[in-house]
XYZ file of C-alpha atoms in Angstrom:
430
model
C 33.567 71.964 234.559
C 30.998 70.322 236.792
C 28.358 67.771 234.419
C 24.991 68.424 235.660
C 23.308 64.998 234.589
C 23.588 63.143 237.642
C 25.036 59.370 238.010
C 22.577 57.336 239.271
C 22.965 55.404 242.415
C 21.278 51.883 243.705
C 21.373 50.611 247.139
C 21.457 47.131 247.822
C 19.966 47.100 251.855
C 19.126 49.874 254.001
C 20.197 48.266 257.763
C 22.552 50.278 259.877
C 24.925 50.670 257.270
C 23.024 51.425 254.040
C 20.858 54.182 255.856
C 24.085 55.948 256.311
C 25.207 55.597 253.176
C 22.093 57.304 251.590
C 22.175 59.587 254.634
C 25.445 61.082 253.911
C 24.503 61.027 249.774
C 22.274 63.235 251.353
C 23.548 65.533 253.707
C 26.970 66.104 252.038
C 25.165 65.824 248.116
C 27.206 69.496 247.280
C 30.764 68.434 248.647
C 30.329 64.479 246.986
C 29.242 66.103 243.838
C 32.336 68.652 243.839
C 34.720 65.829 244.602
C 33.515 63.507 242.157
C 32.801 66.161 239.166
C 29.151 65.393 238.766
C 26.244 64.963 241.162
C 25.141 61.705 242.585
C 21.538 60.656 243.139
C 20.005 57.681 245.226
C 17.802 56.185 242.111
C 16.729 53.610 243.910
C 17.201 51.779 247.578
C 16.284 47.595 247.556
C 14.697 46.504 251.041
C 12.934 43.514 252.669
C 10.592 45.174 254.654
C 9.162 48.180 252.466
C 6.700 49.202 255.293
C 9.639 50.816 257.332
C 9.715 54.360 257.695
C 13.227 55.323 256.791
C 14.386 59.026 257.386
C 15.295 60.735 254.925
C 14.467 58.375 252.396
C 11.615 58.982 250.010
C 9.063 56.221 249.561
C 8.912 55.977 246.085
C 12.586 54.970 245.817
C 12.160 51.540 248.417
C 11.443 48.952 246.605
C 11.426 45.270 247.316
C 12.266 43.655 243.596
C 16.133 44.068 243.890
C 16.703 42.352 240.402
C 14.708 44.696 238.494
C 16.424 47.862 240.737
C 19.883 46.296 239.322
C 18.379 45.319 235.632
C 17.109 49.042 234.829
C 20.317 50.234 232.765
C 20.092 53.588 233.660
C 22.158 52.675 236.882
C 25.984 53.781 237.587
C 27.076 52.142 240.584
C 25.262 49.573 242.964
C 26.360 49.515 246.441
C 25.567 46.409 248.097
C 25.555 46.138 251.672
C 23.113 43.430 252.622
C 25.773 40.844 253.191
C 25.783 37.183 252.967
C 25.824 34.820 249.649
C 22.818 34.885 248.123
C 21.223 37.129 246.617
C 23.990 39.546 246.911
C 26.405 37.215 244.587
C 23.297 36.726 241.412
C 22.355 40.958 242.199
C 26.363 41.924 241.406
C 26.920 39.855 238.649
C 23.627 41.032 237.483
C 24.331 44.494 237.817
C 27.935 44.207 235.999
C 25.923 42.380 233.193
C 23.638 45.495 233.029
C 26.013 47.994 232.886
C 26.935 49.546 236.228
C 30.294 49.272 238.590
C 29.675 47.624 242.401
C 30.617 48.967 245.258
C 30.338 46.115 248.122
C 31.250 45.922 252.104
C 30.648 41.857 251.616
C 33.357 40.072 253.366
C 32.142 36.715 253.451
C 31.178 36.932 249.515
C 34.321 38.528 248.244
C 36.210 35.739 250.280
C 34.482 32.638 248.967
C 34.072 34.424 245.861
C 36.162 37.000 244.959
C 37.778 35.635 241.640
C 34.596 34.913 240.224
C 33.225 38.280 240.803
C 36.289 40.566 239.502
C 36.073 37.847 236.337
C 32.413 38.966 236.154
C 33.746 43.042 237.003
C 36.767 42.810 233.913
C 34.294 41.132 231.451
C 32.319 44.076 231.992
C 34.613 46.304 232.066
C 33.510 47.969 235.084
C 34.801 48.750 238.778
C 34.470 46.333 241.962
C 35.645 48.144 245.002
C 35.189 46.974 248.826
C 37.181 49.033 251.038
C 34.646 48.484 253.794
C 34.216 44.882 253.613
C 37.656 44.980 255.889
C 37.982 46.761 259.123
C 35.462 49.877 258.609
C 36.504 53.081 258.577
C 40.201 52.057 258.394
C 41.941 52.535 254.697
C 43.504 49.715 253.875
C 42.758 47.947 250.892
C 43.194 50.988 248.842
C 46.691 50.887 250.628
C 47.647 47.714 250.106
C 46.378 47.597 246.431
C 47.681 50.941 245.190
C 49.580 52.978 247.644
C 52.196 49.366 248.270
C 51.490 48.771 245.245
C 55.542 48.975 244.515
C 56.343 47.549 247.016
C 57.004 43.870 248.130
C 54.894 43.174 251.518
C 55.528 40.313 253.892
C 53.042 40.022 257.119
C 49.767 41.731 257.877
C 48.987 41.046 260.988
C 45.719 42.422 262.786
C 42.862 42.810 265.169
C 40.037 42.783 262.351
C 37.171 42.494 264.479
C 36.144 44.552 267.039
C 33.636 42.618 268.832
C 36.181 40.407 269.921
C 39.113 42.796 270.736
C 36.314 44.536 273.487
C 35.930 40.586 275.003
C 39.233 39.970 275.186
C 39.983 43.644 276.430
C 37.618 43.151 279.015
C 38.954 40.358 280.314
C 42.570 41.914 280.303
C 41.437 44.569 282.411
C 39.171 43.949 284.615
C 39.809 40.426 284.751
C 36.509 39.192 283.486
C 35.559 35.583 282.620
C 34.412 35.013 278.833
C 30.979 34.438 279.582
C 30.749 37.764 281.733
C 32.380 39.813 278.648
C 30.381 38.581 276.028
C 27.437 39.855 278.126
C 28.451 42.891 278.714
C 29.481 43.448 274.694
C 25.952 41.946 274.192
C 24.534 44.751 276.588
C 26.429 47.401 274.688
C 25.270 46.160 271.467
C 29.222 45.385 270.407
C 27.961 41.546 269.950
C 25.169 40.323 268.369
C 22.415 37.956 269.215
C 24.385 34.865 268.005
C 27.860 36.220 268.116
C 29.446 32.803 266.816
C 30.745 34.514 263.649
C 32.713 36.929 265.687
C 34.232 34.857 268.642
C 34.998 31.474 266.270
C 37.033 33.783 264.326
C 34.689 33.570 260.649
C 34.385 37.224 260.390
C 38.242 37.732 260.884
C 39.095 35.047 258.840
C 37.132 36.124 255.244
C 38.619 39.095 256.038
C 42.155 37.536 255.925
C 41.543 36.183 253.119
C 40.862 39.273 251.409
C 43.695 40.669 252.598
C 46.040 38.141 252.072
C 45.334 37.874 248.426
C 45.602 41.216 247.836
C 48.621 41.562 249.801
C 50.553 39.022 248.017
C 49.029 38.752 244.589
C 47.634 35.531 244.875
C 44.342 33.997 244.964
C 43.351 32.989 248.471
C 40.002 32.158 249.504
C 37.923 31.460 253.120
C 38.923 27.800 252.667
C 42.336 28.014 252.800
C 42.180 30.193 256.072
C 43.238 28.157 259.902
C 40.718 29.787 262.113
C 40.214 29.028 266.000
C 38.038 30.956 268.037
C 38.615 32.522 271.393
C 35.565 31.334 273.509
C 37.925 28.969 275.397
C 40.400 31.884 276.494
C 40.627 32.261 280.263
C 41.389 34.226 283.166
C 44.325 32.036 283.581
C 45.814 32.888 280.373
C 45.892 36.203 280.642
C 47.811 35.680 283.913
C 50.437 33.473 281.737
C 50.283 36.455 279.286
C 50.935 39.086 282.167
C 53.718 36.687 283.732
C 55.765 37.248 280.205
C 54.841 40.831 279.709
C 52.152 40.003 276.988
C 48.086 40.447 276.467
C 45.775 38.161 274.338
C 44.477 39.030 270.882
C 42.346 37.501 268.155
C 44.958 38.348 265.104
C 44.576 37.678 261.777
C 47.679 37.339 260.572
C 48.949 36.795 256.552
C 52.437 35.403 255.887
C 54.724 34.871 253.088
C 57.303 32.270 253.481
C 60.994 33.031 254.246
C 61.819 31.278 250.784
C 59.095 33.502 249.036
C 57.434 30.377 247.611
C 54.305 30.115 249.775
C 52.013 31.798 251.940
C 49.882 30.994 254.722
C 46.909 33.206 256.171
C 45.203 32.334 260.372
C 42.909 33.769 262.614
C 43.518 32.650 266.098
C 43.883 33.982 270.050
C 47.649 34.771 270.515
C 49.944 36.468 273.745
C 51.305 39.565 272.235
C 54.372 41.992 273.863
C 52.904 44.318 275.813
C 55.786 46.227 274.050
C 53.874 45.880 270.179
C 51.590 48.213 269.030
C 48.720 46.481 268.667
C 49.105 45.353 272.320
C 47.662 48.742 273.094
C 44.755 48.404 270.905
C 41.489 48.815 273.471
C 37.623 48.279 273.417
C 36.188 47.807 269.809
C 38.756 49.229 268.091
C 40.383 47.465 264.996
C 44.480 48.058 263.796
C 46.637 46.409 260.897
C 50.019 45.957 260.961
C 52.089 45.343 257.986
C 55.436 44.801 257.081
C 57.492 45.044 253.668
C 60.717 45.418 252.046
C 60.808 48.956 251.655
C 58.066 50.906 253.498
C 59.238 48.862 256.774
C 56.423 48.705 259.593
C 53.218 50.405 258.987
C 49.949 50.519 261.280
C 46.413 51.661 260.755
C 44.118 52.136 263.235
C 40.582 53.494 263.885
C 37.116 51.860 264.330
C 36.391 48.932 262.381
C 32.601 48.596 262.354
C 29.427 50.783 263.143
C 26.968 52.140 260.731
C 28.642 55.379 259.819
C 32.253 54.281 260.057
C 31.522 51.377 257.295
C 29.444 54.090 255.346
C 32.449 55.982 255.837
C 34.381 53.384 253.521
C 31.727 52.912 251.242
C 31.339 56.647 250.221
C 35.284 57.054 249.802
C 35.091 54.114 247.121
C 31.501 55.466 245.581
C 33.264 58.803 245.087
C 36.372 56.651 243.523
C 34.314 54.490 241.361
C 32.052 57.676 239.961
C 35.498 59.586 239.119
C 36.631 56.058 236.842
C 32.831 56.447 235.085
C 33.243 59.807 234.186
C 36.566 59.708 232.709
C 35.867 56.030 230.815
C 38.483 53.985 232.833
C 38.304 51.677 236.023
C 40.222 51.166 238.530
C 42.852 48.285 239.761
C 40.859 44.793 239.376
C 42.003 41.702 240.947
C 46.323 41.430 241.209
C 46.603 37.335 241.143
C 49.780 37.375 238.821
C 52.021 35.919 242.220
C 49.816 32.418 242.469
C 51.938 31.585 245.388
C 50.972 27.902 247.169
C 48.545 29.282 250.101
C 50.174 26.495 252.956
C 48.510 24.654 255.246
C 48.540 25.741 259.112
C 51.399 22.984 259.897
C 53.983 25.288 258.018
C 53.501 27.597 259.869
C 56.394 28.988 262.527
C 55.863 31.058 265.262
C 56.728 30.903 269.521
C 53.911 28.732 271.414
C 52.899 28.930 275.266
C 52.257 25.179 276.734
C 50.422 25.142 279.978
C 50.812 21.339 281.519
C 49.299 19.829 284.434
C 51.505 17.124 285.673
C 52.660 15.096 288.687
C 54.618 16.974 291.590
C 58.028 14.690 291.483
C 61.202 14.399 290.915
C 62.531 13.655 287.502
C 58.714 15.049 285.644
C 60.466 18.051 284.327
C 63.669 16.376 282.347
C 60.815 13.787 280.749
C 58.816 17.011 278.989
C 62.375 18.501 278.217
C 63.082 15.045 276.018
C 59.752 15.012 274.455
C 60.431 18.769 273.191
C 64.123 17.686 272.279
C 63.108 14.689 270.430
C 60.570 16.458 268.554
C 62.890 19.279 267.263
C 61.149 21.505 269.690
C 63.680 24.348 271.714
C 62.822 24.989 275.079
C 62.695 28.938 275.662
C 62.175 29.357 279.307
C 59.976 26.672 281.214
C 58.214 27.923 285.007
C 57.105 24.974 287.372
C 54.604 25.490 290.846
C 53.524 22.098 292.723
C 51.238 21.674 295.730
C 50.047 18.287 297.079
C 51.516 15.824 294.324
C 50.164 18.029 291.633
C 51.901 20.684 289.779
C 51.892 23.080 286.505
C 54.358 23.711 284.138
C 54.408 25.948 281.635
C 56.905 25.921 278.755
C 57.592 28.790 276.454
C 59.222 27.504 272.986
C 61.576 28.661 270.761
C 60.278 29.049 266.972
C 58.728 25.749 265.944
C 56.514 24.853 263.034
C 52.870 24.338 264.067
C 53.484 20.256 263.103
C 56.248 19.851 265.174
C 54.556 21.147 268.070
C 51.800 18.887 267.141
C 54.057 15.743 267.777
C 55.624 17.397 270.869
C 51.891 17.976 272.147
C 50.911 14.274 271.079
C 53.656 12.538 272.934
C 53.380 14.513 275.933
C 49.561 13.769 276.698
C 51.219 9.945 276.514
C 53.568 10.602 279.377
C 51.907 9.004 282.660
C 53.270 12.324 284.615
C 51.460 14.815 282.308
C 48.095 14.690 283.936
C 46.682 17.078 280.938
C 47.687 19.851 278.484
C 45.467 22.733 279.965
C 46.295 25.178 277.235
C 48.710 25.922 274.024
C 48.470 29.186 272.711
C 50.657 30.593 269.790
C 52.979 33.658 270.963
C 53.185 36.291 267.660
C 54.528 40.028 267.428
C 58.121 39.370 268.212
């Protein structure tokens, strides 16, 4: 039997994703209702600019004091999706404090702050959920948190962000320069003004950091991420990457340890086989990949930003979180029971692409192969081209920890035959 007294719904923001949100509260009010066992209604909607018209929307619900929205007690959930720090961190814990569950798509405040705020959710005893504060429209968290939930996982790796995936795409195909991409995704409206937090890898990496803590029950936050952006990707190396039957992808990629003591969590530009799935993964599209004992290789796919894709996420946990109210319960909190060391990027082991420029002569070749040997470093293939006393090599490795190939890379730029290391890039998916 269906209760007829509605829970009451705040929104936090009304941009491109909140006005969805409250659009499809609207339009799909009878099916959200059925699914959830009571109605929903928008009580209120916090904004900075109250002057706006906004469709669908009545006036009297914008309001501009966002505290006192949160603060009224008559309030079920809050979803908050205006993003950044502050005030979003001081309006949750506010709204726990006051009675209602949170439903966020914050990235960058769940991964500097995440503890903090599911400390603040299980005092109150209410619900946190932010499916869409990682790629979109894409289930995954609720995956990884419930549906794995038995199951031991070992690597998620992924292309998280899709402004970035449609660059480097773009250059794949057509054979683009950066520059000449990112103008194009500008054009398109796939980057913004200032697209620095997508192409220096920020975005993807709070969003590793979500997922690697919930992945492997352990507390990792934005800090202990390795990031490295992709604006100095070339033309060049996406020939390398065609020469070995590979693309170029900004991955975010989340490790345990062979031993099962550690893990490790990166965002960087890596060559993957043409051959993996996420090789095939076009435009501004978004896919995870994980791996684990028993469920073997799993991949999700779909769009991974967008107003109504993110909305998308947010309804499925609204309807979620409105279920737990009714019946009296909540749902999974924060799973840190692992507290695995998060590593450092030099512990990290994976192939690597070295592109050298070096003298054309005799004998240049066996003085790289000793650095690598004395290093620790194995020598997977090496290809060599010279032209008037100057040449390139490029060396593929073998597995090597990111500080070995550290050394390797110090003591080469010391050789007077290695004119300059043009580019290293890390070589994943195998």
């Amino acid at each position: 039997m269906m209760r007829t007294r509605p829970l009451k719904v705040a929104l936090l923001g009304c941009g491109v994703v909140g006005s969805e949100v409250a659009r499809i509260m609207t339009t799909h009010a009878d099916d959200l209702a059925a699914r959830i066992g009571a109605p929903v209604e928008l009580a209120g909607v916090a904004v900075r600019r109250p002057s706006k018209v906004r469709e669908g929307i009545p006036q009297e619900l914008v309001t501009t004091d966002a505290t006192a929205l949160v603060k009224r007690g008559d309030i079920d959930v809050v979803v908050e999706v205006i993003g950044g720090i502050e005030p979003a961190r001081s309006l949750i814990t506010t709204a726990f404090e006051h009675g209602a569950s949170v439903v966020s798509a914050n990235k960058a405040l769940l991964a500097q702050d995440g503890a903090a705020l599911h400390a603040a959710a299980l005092k109150a005893d209410k619900d946190l959920y932010y499916e869409a504060a990682v790629a979109g429209a894409i289930p995954l968290i609720r995956p990884l948190r419930e549906s794995l939930a038995g199951d031991k996982v070992n690597r998620v790796l992924g292309i998280v962000n899709g402004t970035t995936n449609f660059i480097l795409d773009k250059m794949d195909s057509t054979g683009a320069g950066y520059q000449e991409a990112l103008d194009e995704a500008t054009a398109l409206g796939y980057a913004e003004a200032d697209p620095t937090a997508d192409v220096e890898g920020f975005d993807a990496a709070a969003k590793a950091a979500i997922l690697a803590g919930i992945a492997f029950h352990t507390r990792v936050r934005l800090d202990d991420v390795y990031r490295e952006g992709m604006t100095e990707v070339t033309a060049a190396d996406f020939a390398s990457a065609k020469n070995m039957g590979c693309t170029i992808k900004l991955l975010a990629i989340c490790e345990r340890a062979e031993d099962g003591r550690s893990v490790t969590a990166r965002v960087h530009p890596a060559m993957i086989p043409l051959s993996h799935p996420l090789a095939s993964v076009r435009g501004a599209y978004n896919a995870v990949f994980v791996e684990s004992d028993a469920s073997g290789q799993l991949m999700f796919y779909g769009p991974g930003a967008g107003g109504a894709p993110t909305a998308s996420a947010v309804l499925g946990d609204l309807v979620a979180v409105c279920r737990n109210r009714l019946s009296g319960t909540t749902g999974p909190g924060e799973s840190a029971y692992a507290a695995l060391t998060v590593s450092g990027m030099g512990e990290v082991v994976t192939r690597y692409h070295i592109s050298l420029d070096v003298a054309d002569k005799p004998g240049v070749l066996a003085q790289v192969a000793t650095v690598f040997a004395e290093h620790g470093v194995s020598i997977d293939t090496v290809r060599q081209q010279g032209k008037d006393g100057e040449a390139s090599l490029v060396v593929v490795t073998h597995r090597a920890s990111d500080a070995a190939l550290g050394g390797t890379v110090e003591a080469l730029r010391k050789l007077d035959t290695v004119r300059g290391v043009a580019s290293i890039m890390r070589v994943e998916g195998e």
